[in-house]
Amino acid sequence: MLWNGDSKFWGRHSPVLFPIVGRLKDNETYIENDLYKMSQHGFARDMFFDTISSAEDSITYKLTSNQDSKKLYPYNFELLIKYTLNDTTLEIEWTVINTDNKNIYFSIGAHPAFNLNFNECNSISDYFIEFKHRNKVNKISLDGPYSSKVSTIENIANVTLSNDLFINDALIYTNIDELSLKSHSSDEHVTVKFKDFPLVGIWTPYYKDTQTTAPFICIEPWYGLADNINSDKIFKNKEFINILSPREQFCTTYSIEI
């Protein structure tokens, strides 16, 4: 079910996005009055994590701030990711620990990609996504890689996928608790549950020359958002930024059910 990482389309499977989600304006930001450069989605996805515990049905990894991370992000932190397999459900738990002597600011997000099994009988339009949401839903539009317009959707039940949905990159919504990727021609489906997450992105790359998309869909629960088109580049002013006091922990869980 998980995308195979074919670099012809996208060479990743399910990266963790930390300490930013999306792109910084001009790939730079001011943290504690100093200017830092950071590429899209942050550095954690490209760093090695230590394995700190494992069992038959679970494993936990830890990333600790180091000299390399501090060139991009000045704070002391620990990021733990625990995967637990329970029958047909994979539970993913994130814990961010502030090991600094001051408040730290961060975003974190998921980016799992799921196969669309294209063949002679189906295409992207054979698939749809079912929504379960709370309260009213806002849709956040992108201007290039940056967030811009916000529009309110009173109710959303499902969206049929098509290539042109992704012309402007990801679809971004607030107040969603659960998304299911389903097909009209198969009972096999994936449900991603992320109650209380502020945001979710839905993405596949769009190719303008052929007006097609890749054979996978990413369902991305987020605690964070790309810089606004009018960003002042000050990190702590980012929309949906999270703050942790010294020694405080942030902990949340999402799950993937097949």
PDB file of C-alpha atoms in Angstrom:
ATOM      1  CA  MET A   1       0.000   0.000   0.000  1.00  0.00           C
ATOM      2  CA  LEU A   2       2.893   2.367   0.769  1.00  0.00           C
ATOM      3  CA  TRP A   3       4.524   4.083  -2.223  1.00  0.00           C
ATOM      4  CA  ASN A   4       7.747   2.381  -3.338  1.00  0.00           C
ATOM      5  CA  GLY A   5       9.890   5.513  -3.551  1.00  0.00           C
ATOM      6  CA  ASP A   6      10.481   5.379  -7.319  1.00  0.00           C
ATOM      7  CA  SER A   7      12.599   8.503  -7.908  1.00  0.00           C
ATOM      8  CA  LYS A   8      11.130   8.888 -11.404  1.00  0.00           C
ATOM      9  CA  PHE A   9       8.122  10.364  -9.585  1.00  0.00           C
ATOM     10  CA  TRP A  10       9.128  10.968  -5.938  1.00  0.00           C
ATOM     11  CA  GLY A  11      12.003   9.294  -4.144  1.00  0.00           C
ATOM     12  CA  ARG A  12      10.486   9.163  -0.668  1.00  0.00           C
ATOM     13  CA  HIS A  13       7.947   6.975   1.131  1.00  0.00           C
ATOM     14  CA  SER A  14       6.745   8.614   4.344  1.00  0.00           C
ATOM     15  CA  PRO A  15       9.074  11.355   5.609  1.00  0.00           C
ATOM     16  CA  VAL A  16       8.571  13.213   8.876  1.00  0.00           C
ATOM     17  CA  LEU A  17       8.364  16.991   8.431  1.00  0.00           C
ATOM     18  CA  PHE A  18      10.256  18.833  11.202  1.00  0.00           C
ATOM     19  CA  PRO A  19      10.841  21.557  12.357  1.00  0.00           C
ATOM     20  CA  ILE A  20       8.886  23.105   9.479  1.00  0.00           C
ATOM     21  CA  VAL A  21       6.012  21.999   7.273  1.00  0.00           C
ATOM     22  CA  GLY A  22       6.096  23.273   3.707  1.00  0.00           C
ATOM     23  CA  ARG A  23       8.411  26.032   2.572  1.00  0.00           C
ATOM     24  CA  LEU A  24       9.865  29.088   4.260  1.00  0.00           C
ATOM     25  CA  LYS A  25       9.666  32.308   2.287  1.00  0.00           C
ATOM     26  CA  ASP A  26      12.899  32.396   0.249  1.00  0.00           C
ATOM     27  CA  ASN A  27      13.934  29.298   2.269  1.00  0.00           C
ATOM     28  CA  GLU A  28      14.978  31.469   5.199  1.00  0.00           C
ATOM     29  CA  THR A  29      13.674  32.557   8.597  1.00  0.00           C
ATOM     30  CA  TYR A  30      14.668  34.596  11.639  1.00  0.00           C
ATOM     31  CA  ILE A  31      14.992  32.594  14.855  1.00  0.00           C
ATOM     32  CA  GLU A  32      16.151  34.394  18.002  1.00  0.00           C
ATOM     33  CA  ASN A  33      17.036  37.373  15.740  1.00  0.00           C
ATOM     34  CA  ASP A  34      19.460  35.335  13.619  1.00  0.00           C
ATOM     35  CA  LEU A  35      18.857  34.333   9.995  1.00  0.00           C
ATOM     36  CA  TYR A  36      18.707  30.606   9.203  1.00  0.00           C
ATOM     37  CA  LYS A  37      18.385  28.821   5.878  1.00  0.00           C
ATOM     38  CA  MET A  38      16.200  25.715   5.709  1.00  0.00           C
ATOM     39  CA  SER A  39      14.826  23.775   2.756  1.00  0.00           C
ATOM     40  CA  GLN A  40      11.239  22.629   2.340  1.00  0.00           C
ATOM     41  CA  HIS A  41       9.826  20.424   5.133  1.00  0.00           C
ATOM     42  CA  GLY A  42      12.927  20.781   7.313  1.00  0.00           C
ATOM     43  CA  PHE A  43      15.913  18.564   8.020  1.00  0.00           C
ATOM     44  CA  ALA A  44      14.639  15.646  10.130  1.00  0.00           C
ATOM     45  CA  ARG A  45      13.667  13.579   7.074  1.00  0.00           C
ATOM     46  CA  ASP A  46      17.322  13.543   5.958  1.00  0.00           C
ATOM     47  CA  MET A  47      18.937  12.743   9.319  1.00  0.00           C
ATOM     48  CA  PHE A  48      19.702   9.433  11.005  1.00  0.00           C
ATOM     49  CA  PHE A  49      17.578   8.487  14.024  1.00  0.00           C
ATOM     50  CA  ASP A  50      18.821   6.187  16.791  1.00  0.00           C
ATOM     51  CA  THR A  51      16.755   3.106  17.607  1.00  0.00           C
ATOM     52  CA  ILE A  52      16.029   3.325  21.329  1.00  0.00           C
ATOM     53  CA  SER A  53      13.591   0.431  21.786  1.00  0.00           C
ATOM     54  CA  SER A  54      11.996  -2.342  19.771  1.00  0.00           C
ATOM     55  CA  ALA A  55       9.543  -5.175  20.322  1.00  0.00           C
ATOM     56  CA  GLU A  56       7.683  -7.649  18.140  1.00  0.00           C
ATOM     57  CA  ASP A  57       4.987  -5.100  17.297  1.00  0.00           C
ATOM     58  CA  SER A  58       6.677  -1.715  17.842  1.00  0.00           C
ATOM     59  CA  ILE A  59       9.845   0.294  17.387  1.00  0.00           C
ATOM     60  CA  THR A  60      10.914   3.735  18.635  1.00  0.00           C
ATOM     61  CA  TYR A  61      13.451   6.084  17.054  1.00  0.00           C
ATOM     62  CA  LYS A  62      15.008   9.266  18.416  1.00  0.00           C
ATOM     63  CA  LEU A  63      16.618  12.289  16.794  1.00  0.00           C
ATOM     64  CA  THR A  64      18.628  14.540  19.103  1.00  0.00           C
ATOM     65  CA  SER A  65      19.720  18.057  18.199  1.00  0.00           C
ATOM     66  CA  ASN A  66      23.363  18.174  17.171  1.00  0.00           C
ATOM     67  CA  GLN A  67      25.957  20.366  15.486  1.00  0.00           C
ATOM     68  CA  ASP A  68      24.423  19.790  12.055  1.00  0.00           C
ATOM     69  CA  SER A  69      20.862  20.573  13.136  1.00  0.00           C
ATOM     70  CA  LYS A  70      21.958  23.741  14.944  1.00  0.00           C
ATOM     71  CA  LYS A  71      23.335  25.176  11.721  1.00  0.00           C
ATOM     72  CA  LEU A  72      19.725  25.196  10.499  1.00  0.00           C
ATOM     73  CA  TYR A  73      17.716  25.498  13.732  1.00  0.00           C
ATOM     74  CA  PRO A  74      19.321  26.721  16.982  1.00  0.00           C
ATOM     75  CA  TYR A  75      17.244  24.891  19.593  1.00  0.00           C
ATOM     76  CA  ASN A  76      18.058  21.848  21.737  1.00  0.00           C
ATOM     77  CA  PHE A  77      15.392  19.169  21.319  1.00  0.00           C
ATOM     78  CA  GLU A  78      14.617  15.475  21.147  1.00  0.00           C
ATOM     79  CA  LEU A  79      12.206  14.040  18.576  1.00  0.00           C
ATOM     80  CA  LEU A  80      10.882  10.532  19.219  1.00  0.00           C
ATOM     81  CA  ILE A  81       8.831   8.538  16.729  1.00  0.00           C
ATOM     82  CA  LYS A  82       7.165   5.300  17.791  1.00  0.00           C
ATOM     83  CA  TYR A  83       5.520   2.899  15.344  1.00  0.00           C
ATOM     84  CA  THR A  84       3.112   0.295  16.747  1.00  0.00           C
ATOM     85  CA  LEU A  85       1.448  -2.374  14.611  1.00  0.00           C
ATOM     86  CA  ASN A  86      -1.968  -3.543  15.809  1.00  0.00           C
ATOM     87  CA  ASP A  87      -3.652  -5.988  13.435  1.00  0.00           C
ATOM     88  CA  THR A  88      -4.341  -3.908  10.298  1.00  0.00           C
ATOM     89  CA  THR A  89      -3.520  -0.551  11.897  1.00  0.00           C
ATOM     90  CA  LEU A  90      -0.184   1.231  12.203  1.00  0.00           C
ATOM     91  CA  GLU A  91      -0.109   3.826  14.971  1.00  0.00           C
ATOM     92  CA  ILE A  92       2.510   6.587  14.773  1.00  0.00           C
ATOM     93  CA  GLU A  93       3.299   8.581  17.895  1.00  0.00           C
ATOM     94  CA  TRP A  94       5.412  11.744  17.896  1.00  0.00           C
ATOM     95  CA  THR A  95       7.020  13.220  20.988  1.00  0.00           C
ATOM     96  CA  VAL A  96       8.921  16.511  20.832  1.00  0.00           C
ATOM     97  CA  ILE A  97      10.872  17.380  24.001  1.00  0.00           C
ATOM     98  CA  ASN A  98      12.280  20.816  24.712  1.00  0.00           C
ATOM     99  CA  THR A  99      15.746  20.165  26.184  1.00  0.00           C
ATOM    100  CA  ASP A 100      16.697  23.841  25.871  1.00  0.00           C
ATOM    101  CA  ASN A 101      16.666  26.503  28.598  1.00  0.00           C
ATOM    102  CA  LYS A 102      14.201  28.691  26.674  1.00  0.00           C
ATOM    103  CA  ASN A 103      10.976  28.324  24.734  1.00  0.00           C
ATOM    104  CA  ILE A 104      11.295  26.557  21.396  1.00  0.00           C
ATOM    105  CA  TYR A 105       9.052  26.894  18.347  1.00  0.00           C
ATOM    106  CA  PHE A 106       8.413  24.140  15.804  1.00  0.00           C
ATOM    107  CA  SER A 107       6.092  22.550  13.272  1.00  0.00           C
ATOM    108  CA  ILE A 108       5.717  18.839  12.597  1.00  0.00           C
ATOM    109  CA  GLY A 109       3.890  16.858   9.948  1.00  0.00           C
ATOM    110  CA  ALA A 110       3.446  13.475   8.296  1.00  0.00           C
ATOM    111  CA  HIS A 111       3.816  12.692   4.580  1.00  0.00           C
ATOM    112  CA  PRO A 112       2.860   9.041   3.872  1.00  0.00           C
ATOM    113  CA  ALA A 113       2.241   8.189   0.215  1.00  0.00           C
ATOM    114  CA  PHE A 114      -0.155   5.441  -0.889  1.00  0.00           C
ATOM    115  CA  ASN A 115      -0.187   3.582  -4.182  1.00  0.00           C
ATOM    116  CA  LEU A 116      -2.804   4.171  -6.847  1.00  0.00           C
ATOM    117  CA  ASN A 117      -2.832   0.916  -8.785  1.00  0.00           C
ATOM    118  CA  PHE A 118      -3.276   2.266 -12.283  1.00  0.00           C
ATOM    119  CA  ASN A 119      -3.966  -0.303 -14.987  1.00  0.00           C
ATOM    120  CA  GLU A 120      -6.017  -0.567 -18.145  1.00  0.00           C
ATOM    121  CA  CYS A 121      -9.248  -0.469 -16.152  1.00  0.00           C
ATOM    122  CA  ASN A 122      -8.750   2.595 -13.986  1.00  0.00           C
ATOM    123  CA  SER A 123      -7.089   5.978 -13.591  1.00  0.00           C
ATOM    124  CA  ILE A 124      -6.820   8.616 -10.888  1.00  0.00           C
ATOM    125  CA  SER A 125     -10.521   9.418 -11.407  1.00  0.00           C
ATOM    126  CA  ASP A 126     -11.365   5.894 -10.196  1.00  0.00           C
ATOM    127  CA  TYR A 127     -10.288   7.039  -6.722  1.00  0.00           C
ATOM    128  CA  PHE A 128     -11.969   9.314  -4.227  1.00  0.00           C
ATOM    129  CA  ILE A 129     -11.322  10.527  -0.697  1.00  0.00           C
ATOM    130  CA  GLU A 130     -13.931  10.392   2.045  1.00  0.00           C
ATOM    131  CA  PHE A 131     -13.808  13.079   4.737  1.00  0.00           C
ATOM    132  CA  LYS A 132     -14.765  13.062   8.398  1.00  0.00           C
ATOM    133  CA  HIS A 133     -14.484  16.508   9.919  1.00  0.00           C
ATOM    134  CA  ARG A 134     -15.351  18.645  12.926  1.00  0.00           C
ATOM    135  CA  ASN A 135     -16.901  22.099  12.903  1.00  0.00           C
ATOM    136  CA  LYS A 136     -16.586  24.121   9.718  1.00  0.00           C
ATOM    137  CA  VAL A 137     -13.745  23.346   7.331  1.00  0.00           C
ATOM    138  CA  ASN A 138     -11.442  25.947   5.818  1.00  0.00           C
ATOM    139  CA  LYS A 139      -9.588  25.315   2.592  1.00  0.00           C
ATOM    140  CA  ILE A 140      -6.197  27.035   2.357  1.00  0.00           C
ATOM    141  CA  SER A 141      -5.008  27.843  -1.151  1.00  0.00           C
ATOM    142  CA  LEU A 142      -1.386  28.107  -2.201  1.00  0.00           C
ATOM    143  CA  ASP A 143       0.276  30.896  -4.151  1.00  0.00           C
ATOM    144  CA  GLY A 144       3.275  29.026  -5.510  1.00  0.00           C
ATOM    145  CA  PRO A 145       4.694  27.195  -2.447  1.00  0.00           C
ATOM    146  CA  TYR A 146       3.222  29.671   0.047  1.00  0.00           C
ATOM    147  CA  SER A 147      -0.156  29.791   1.803  1.00  0.00           C
ATOM    148  CA  SER A 148      -2.507  32.574   0.770  1.00  0.00           C
ATOM    149  CA  LYS A 149      -6.303  32.606   0.434  1.00  0.00           C
ATOM    150  CA  VAL A 150      -8.574  30.920   3.012  1.00  0.00           C
ATOM    151  CA  SER A 151     -12.125  29.912   2.073  1.00  0.00           C
ATOM    152  CA  THR A 152     -14.805  28.271   4.201  1.00  0.00           C
ATOM    153  CA  ILE A 153     -16.507  25.007   3.250  1.00  0.00           C
ATOM    154  CA  GLU A 154     -19.701  24.332   5.200  1.00  0.00           C
ATOM    155  CA  ASN A 155     -19.668  20.599   4.568  1.00  0.00           C
ATOM    156  CA  ILE A 156     -17.416  18.202   2.687  1.00  0.00           C
ATOM    157  CA  ALA A 157     -18.106  14.475   2.371  1.00  0.00           C
ATOM    158  CA  ASN A 158     -15.860  13.276  -0.427  1.00  0.00           C
ATOM    159  CA  VAL A 159     -13.700  14.464  -3.293  1.00  0.00           C
ATOM    160  CA  THR A 160     -13.216  12.552  -6.542  1.00  0.00           C
ATOM    161  CA  LEU A 161      -9.578  12.704  -7.573  1.00  0.00           C
ATOM    162  CA  SER A 162      -8.472  14.139 -10.903  1.00  0.00           C
ATOM    163  CA  ASN A 163      -5.242  15.371 -12.394  1.00  0.00           C
ATOM    164  CA  ASP A 164      -6.279  19.019 -12.442  1.00  0.00           C
ATOM    165  CA  LEU A 165      -6.995  19.032  -8.706  1.00  0.00           C
ATOM    166  CA  PHE A 166      -3.249  19.271  -8.126  1.00  0.00           C
ATOM    167  CA  ILE A 167      -2.311  21.953 -10.660  1.00  0.00           C
ATOM    168  CA  ASN A 168      -1.598  24.343  -7.760  1.00  0.00           C
ATOM    169  CA  ASP A 169       0.142  21.718  -5.603  1.00  0.00           C
ATOM    170  CA  ALA A 170      -1.425  20.350  -2.387  1.00  0.00           C
ATOM    171  CA  LEU A 171      -5.019  20.593  -1.214  1.00  0.00           C
ATOM    172  CA  ILE A 172      -5.005  21.875   2.383  1.00  0.00           C
ATOM    173  CA  TYR A 173      -7.884  21.709   4.851  1.00  0.00           C
ATOM    174  CA  THR A 174      -8.498  22.520   8.513  1.00  0.00           C
ATOM    175  CA  ASN A 175     -10.597  20.620  11.088  1.00  0.00           C
ATOM    176  CA  ILE A 176     -10.413  17.206   9.427  1.00  0.00           C
ATOM    177  CA  ASP A 177     -10.314  14.123  11.698  1.00  0.00           C
ATOM    178  CA  GLU A 178     -10.112  11.299   9.179  1.00  0.00           C
ATOM    179  CA  LEU A 179      -9.543  10.678   5.459  1.00  0.00           C
ATOM    180  CA  SER A 180     -10.102   7.434   3.553  1.00  0.00           C
ATOM    181  CA  LEU A 181      -8.568   6.769   0.144  1.00  0.00           C
ATOM    182  CA  LYS A 182     -10.995   4.534  -1.759  1.00  0.00           C
ATOM    183  CA  SER A 183     -11.539   3.156  -5.250  1.00  0.00           C
ATOM    184  CA  HIS A 184     -14.761   2.548  -7.166  1.00  0.00           C
ATOM    185  CA  SER A 185     -13.330  -0.744  -8.483  1.00  0.00           C
ATOM    186  CA  SER A 186     -11.929  -2.282  -5.277  1.00  0.00           C
ATOM    187  CA  ASP A 187     -12.882  -2.827  -1.645  1.00  0.00           C
ATOM    188  CA  GLU A 188      -9.261  -2.291  -0.597  1.00  0.00           C
ATOM    189  CA  HIS A 189      -8.747   1.111   0.980  1.00  0.00           C
ATOM    190  CA  VAL A 190      -6.627   3.099   3.438  1.00  0.00           C
ATOM    191  CA  THR A 191      -7.928   5.273   6.286  1.00  0.00           C
ATOM    192  CA  VAL A 192      -5.717   7.848   7.989  1.00  0.00           C
ATOM    193  CA  LYS A 193      -7.021   9.065  11.370  1.00  0.00           C
ATOM    194  CA  PHE A 194      -5.631  12.209  12.999  1.00  0.00           C
ATOM    195  CA  LYS A 195      -8.184  13.617  15.426  1.00  0.00           C
ATOM    196  CA  ASP A 196      -7.428  17.125  16.716  1.00  0.00           C
ATOM    197  CA  PHE A 197      -4.723  17.850  14.123  1.00  0.00           C
ATOM    198  CA  PRO A 198      -5.238  21.412  12.870  1.00  0.00           C
ATOM    199  CA  LEU A 199      -4.397  20.698   9.219  1.00  0.00           C
ATOM    200  CA  VAL A 200      -4.148  18.029   6.569  1.00  0.00           C
ATOM    201  CA  GLY A 201      -2.591  18.168   3.119  1.00  0.00           C
ATOM    202  CA  ILE A 202      -3.475  15.947   0.140  1.00  0.00           C
ATOM    203  CA  TRP A 203      -0.820  15.830  -2.578  1.00  0.00           C
ATOM    204  CA  THR A 204       0.566  14.174  -5.644  1.00  0.00           C
ATOM    205  CA  PRO A 205       2.974  15.810  -8.119  1.00  0.00           C
ATOM    206  CA  TYR A 206       1.404  17.354 -11.205  1.00  0.00           C
ATOM    207  CA  TYR A 207       3.275  17.336 -14.535  1.00  0.00           C
ATOM    208  CA  LYS A 208       2.350  20.327 -16.667  1.00  0.00           C
ATOM    209  CA  ASP A 209       3.846  18.946 -19.879  1.00  0.00           C
ATOM    210  CA  THR A 210       1.603  15.858 -19.852  1.00  0.00           C
ATOM    211  CA  GLN A 211      -1.175  17.205 -17.582  1.00  0.00           C
ATOM    212  CA  THR A 212      -0.902  14.033 -15.504  1.00  0.00           C
ATOM    213  CA  THR A 213      -0.104  13.107 -11.918  1.00  0.00           C
ATOM    214  CA  ALA A 214       1.967  10.392 -10.237  1.00  0.00           C
ATOM    215  CA  PRO A 215       0.521   6.965  -9.288  1.00  0.00           C
ATOM    216  CA  PHE A 216       0.271   7.757  -5.580  1.00  0.00           C
ATOM    217  CA  ILE A 217      -1.565  10.056  -3.178  1.00  0.00           C
ATOM    218  CA  CYS A 218      -0.117  11.529   0.009  1.00  0.00           C
ATOM    219  CA  ILE A 219      -2.375  12.108   3.017  1.00  0.00           C
ATOM    220  CA  GLU A 220      -0.472  14.458   5.315  1.00  0.00           C
ATOM    221  CA  PRO A 221      -1.648  15.328   8.857  1.00  0.00           C
ATOM    222  CA  TRP A 222       0.104  18.534   9.959  1.00  0.00           C
ATOM    223  CA  TYR A 223       0.811  20.678  12.987  1.00  0.00           C
ATOM    224  CA  GLY A 224       2.182  23.477  10.845  1.00  0.00           C
ATOM    225  CA  LEU A 225       1.908  25.263   7.512  1.00  0.00           C
ATOM    226  CA  ALA A 226       4.090  26.791   4.830  1.00  0.00           C
ATOM    227  CA  ASP A 227       4.908  30.474   5.206  1.00  0.00           C
ATOM    228  CA  ASN A 228       2.211  32.876   4.145  1.00  0.00           C
ATOM    229  CA  ILE A 229       2.841  34.764   0.911  1.00  0.00           C
ATOM    230  CA  ASN A 230       3.082  37.932   3.076  1.00  0.00           C
ATOM    231  CA  SER A 231       5.289  36.367   5.767  1.00  0.00           C
ATOM    232  CA  ASP A 232       7.586  38.613   7.819  1.00  0.00           C
ATOM    233  CA  LYS A 233      10.014  35.628   8.001  1.00  0.00           C
ATOM    234  CA  ILE A 234       9.996  35.637  11.811  1.00  0.00           C
ATOM    235  CA  PHE A 235       9.783  31.985  12.844  1.00  0.00           C
ATOM    236  CA  LYS A 236       7.672  32.408  15.983  1.00  0.00           C
ATOM    237  CA  ASN A 237       5.095  34.391  13.958  1.00  0.00           C
ATOM    238  CA  LYS A 238       4.382  31.523  11.553  1.00  0.00           C
ATOM    239  CA  GLU A 239       0.773  30.407  11.229  1.00  0.00           C
ATOM    240  CA  PHE A 240       0.010  27.252  13.243  1.00  0.00           C
ATOM    241  CA  ILE A 241       3.422  27.344  14.963  1.00  0.00           C
ATOM    242  CA  ASN A 242       3.792  25.290  18.158  1.00  0.00           C
ATOM    243  CA  ILE A 243       5.571  26.461  21.309  1.00  0.00           C
ATOM    244  CA  LEU A 244       7.182  24.403  24.089  1.00  0.00           C
ATOM    245  CA  SER A 245       8.493  25.675  27.418  1.00  0.00           C
ATOM    246  CA  PRO A 246      11.764  24.244  28.793  1.00  0.00           C
ATOM    247  CA  ARG A 247      11.424  20.515  29.641  1.00  0.00           C
ATOM    248  CA  GLU A 248       7.889  20.479  28.269  1.00  0.00           C
ATOM    249  CA  GLN A 249       6.759  17.737  25.869  1.00  0.00           C
ATOM    250  CA  PHE A 250       4.473  17.769  22.850  1.00  0.00           C
ATOM    251  CA  CYS A 251       2.881  14.390  22.085  1.00  0.00           C
ATOM    252  CA  THR A 252       0.375  13.379  19.416  1.00  0.00           C
ATOM    253  CA  THR A 253      -0.671  10.293  17.456  1.00  0.00           C
ATOM    254  CA  TYR A 254      -2.072   9.465  14.056  1.00  0.00           C
ATOM    255  CA  SER A 255      -2.859   6.077  12.534  1.00  0.00           C
ATOM    256  CA  ILE A 256      -3.008   4.303   9.178  1.00  0.00           C
ATOM    257  CA  GLU A 257      -5.600   1.561   8.850  1.00  0.00           C
ATOM    258  CA  ILE A 258      -5.796  -0.860   5.931  1.00  0.00           C
TER     259      ILE A 258
END
